[in-house]
C-alpha cells in the first residue's frame, strides 16, 4: 500500500475544523443549529422606510422566520 | 398558523432571492406555469420591486422584510429557496426547519411553537419575572 505523507499541521487544522463544526452552536451550510445564536439582521420593509431588526423583534416574543420568494 | 399564534409569537416573512428567476435567455428554470416571471435582480431597487410583486401576488398578511441584494441573511440562515425558523427571546434558535421545497414543513414549525408556548405558559412565575 502506498502511504502519502500528510504534514501534522494539516491534520491538526482538519481536526480543529471538525470540532468546530460538530460543537453546539456551530453554523454550517445547514444554517444555524438549534441552541445556537441566531444571526442578526437589519432588513428593509416593503413599501415603507422602516427597518426590521431581529434584536428588537425578539425582545418580547419568539419570532417565526418564514424565508421564501415568489417563484 | 399566523392567526393562531400571532399573540404569542411574532411572524416575519423574509423575501429572499427567487427560486426560479428568468435566466439571461428569458426562460425560468424550471418554467413555473401561471406564475409571474421575475428577473434575478442586480440592484436593491429591483429586489424591492420583486418583493412588492411577491407580496401583492401572494396577498401576504404576514409582516414582511426584504433580504439585501448581497443575500446575506439568506446565506446566514442557509434559507434558499425556502425555510422556517423559530427564534427565542434570548436570541437562540429554538427550531430550524429543513430546506424546501421537498422538506418544507409548516407542521413542524407549528409543533415547535406549541412546544414553546406551552413551556412558557407552564414556567414558574419567578422565572418569568426574571426575564423582564
XYZ file of C-alpha atoms in Angstrom:
203
model
C 0.000 0.000 0.000
C 1.244 3.465 -0.877
C 1.331 5.887 2.054
C 1.036 9.565 1.310
C 2.711 11.660 3.999
C 0.382 14.299 5.445
C 2.004 17.114 7.443
C 0.935 17.118 11.109
C -0.139 20.728 10.881
C -2.677 19.808 8.174
C -4.115 17.000 10.324
C -4.349 19.343 13.308
C -6.145 22.003 11.278
C -8.608 19.405 9.960
C -9.314 18.146 13.492
C -9.979 21.691 14.769
C -12.304 22.331 11.848
C -14.278 19.143 12.558
C -14.581 20.010 16.252
C -15.885 23.476 15.442
C -18.436 22.118 13.017
C -19.740 19.471 15.416
C -19.908 21.670 18.515
C -23.119 23.126 19.897
C -23.832 26.442 18.301
C -21.842 25.722 15.173
C -23.158 27.211 11.975
C -22.658 25.368 8.739
C -24.119 25.233 5.266
C -27.146 23.767 7.030
C -27.908 27.069 8.750
C -27.632 27.923 12.448
C -28.334 24.916 14.658
C -30.976 24.768 17.347
C -29.499 26.229 20.522
C -27.066 28.484 18.700
C -27.264 32.259 18.480
C -29.382 33.305 15.507
C -27.598 35.580 13.026
C -28.805 39.148 13.448
C -30.296 41.090 10.575
C -31.436 44.613 9.798
C -33.724 44.499 6.761
C -35.853 46.808 4.662
C -39.645 46.595 4.807
C -41.581 46.665 1.500
C -43.406 49.901 0.709
C -42.011 51.521 3.838
C -38.953 53.374 5.045
C -38.969 51.284 8.227
C -36.343 48.650 9.033
C -36.809 45.412 10.927
C -34.086 44.128 13.249
C -34.050 40.675 14.803
C -32.635 42.039 18.068
C -35.618 44.348 18.506
C -38.234 41.954 17.183
C -37.379 39.092 19.537
C -37.352 41.128 22.766
C -40.932 40.474 23.802
C -41.909 37.325 21.903
C -40.266 34.480 19.978
C -40.034 35.115 16.242
C -41.039 32.717 13.480
C -38.987 33.414 10.355
C -40.510 32.376 7.036
C -37.984 32.594 4.208
C -39.276 32.425 0.654
C -39.795 34.031 -2.726
C -42.494 34.213 -5.359
C -41.369 31.645 -7.912
C -50.943 29.446 11.789
C -50.222 33.181 11.882
C -53.732 33.908 13.174
C -53.493 31.087 15.701
C -50.237 32.223 17.278
C -49.765 35.918 16.490
C -50.479 36.884 20.108
C -47.657 34.738 21.435
C -45.201 34.698 18.504
C -44.107 37.383 16.046
C -44.015 36.213 12.434
C -41.776 37.666 9.739
C -41.749 36.674 6.072
C -38.320 37.423 4.618
C -38.283 37.787 0.851
C -35.108 36.196 -0.473
C -33.710 35.569 -3.944
C -36.107 33.948 -6.350
C -36.134 30.183 -6.635
C -36.816 30.224 -10.378
C -35.890 33.609 -11.840
C -35.810 34.340 -15.521
C -32.441 33.414 -16.945
C -30.499 35.542 -19.419
C -32.434 33.986 -22.302
C -35.789 34.865 -20.739
C -36.704 31.385 -19.513
C -37.396 30.311 -15.949
C -35.524 27.333 -14.597
C -37.756 25.347 -14.435
C -40.722 27.093 -16.003
C -43.491 27.738 -13.482
C -46.807 27.958 -15.292
C -49.215 30.600 -14.086
C -46.603 32.444 -12.062
C -45.311 35.895 -12.964
C -41.770 35.784 -14.296
C -39.226 37.737 -12.299
C -35.644 38.523 -13.240
C -32.836 37.938 -10.807
C -32.232 41.492 -9.553
C -28.881 43.194 -9.864
C -29.810 46.177 -7.673
C -31.559 46.649 -4.339
C -34.305 48.613 -6.106
C -35.039 45.687 -8.439
C -35.261 43.332 -5.480
C -37.704 45.647 -3.716
C -39.797 45.711 -6.896
C -39.838 41.895 -6.996
C -40.688 41.750 -3.285
C -43.661 44.017 -3.822
C -44.905 41.806 -6.682
C -44.498 38.797 -4.391
C -46.371 40.489 -1.545
C -49.286 41.533 -3.737
C -49.499 38.322 -5.770
C -49.447 36.085 -2.715
C -51.684 38.515 -0.757
C -49.270 38.215 2.162
C -50.727 39.193 5.502
C -47.591 38.365 7.480
C -45.296 41.229 8.399
C -42.511 41.073 5.856
C -38.999 42.222 5.084
C -36.579 42.044 2.160
C -33.144 40.459 2.173
C -30.363 42.710 0.900
C -29.024 42.406 -2.616
C -25.952 40.729 -1.084
C -28.233 37.851 0.062
C -26.517 37.944 3.453
C -29.474 36.925 5.607
C -30.399 34.155 3.184
C -26.843 32.846 3.346
C -26.553 33.258 7.136
C -29.621 31.035 7.551
C -28.951 28.764 4.530
C -32.537 29.655 3.718
C -32.761 29.332 -0.066
C -35.191 28.509 -1.602
C -37.497 28.414 1.448
C -37.066 27.630 5.107
C -38.624 28.094 8.550
C -37.010 29.038 11.853
C -38.212 29.893 15.329
C -36.016 32.269 17.336
C -36.344 32.635 21.106
C -36.409 35.854 23.114
C -32.816 35.115 24.148
C -31.743 35.217 20.506
C -31.158 31.489 20.209
C -32.589 29.190 17.559
C -35.485 27.193 19.038
C -36.350 25.423 15.803
C -34.612 25.011 12.460
C -36.753 23.635 9.678
C -35.323 21.712 6.761
C -34.858 23.475 3.422
C -37.734 23.421 0.956
C -39.419 22.702 -1.182
C -39.298 18.954 -0.533
C -38.646 19.223 3.220
C -40.504 22.484 3.895
C -42.736 21.503 6.793
C -45.052 24.099 8.396
C -46.448 21.375 10.685
C -43.001 21.029 12.269
C -42.930 24.779 12.964
C -46.456 24.538 14.365
C -45.297 21.788 16.741
C -42.253 23.817 17.787
C -44.417 26.858 18.528
C -46.870 24.791 20.557
C -43.971 23.276 22.493
C -42.527 26.705 23.207
C -45.849 28.345 24.046
C -46.810 25.562 26.447
C -43.317 25.649 28.023
C -43.556 29.423 28.512
C -47.083 29.138 29.942
C -46.022 26.498 32.465
C -42.825 28.309 33.527
C -42.848 29.344 37.211
C -43.842 32.950 37.798
C -40.451 33.684 39.395
C -38.660 32.554 36.206
C -40.918 34.688 34.050
C -40.281 37.685 36.298
C -36.507 37.277 35.972
C -36.757 37.610 32.194
C -38.293 41.073 32.362
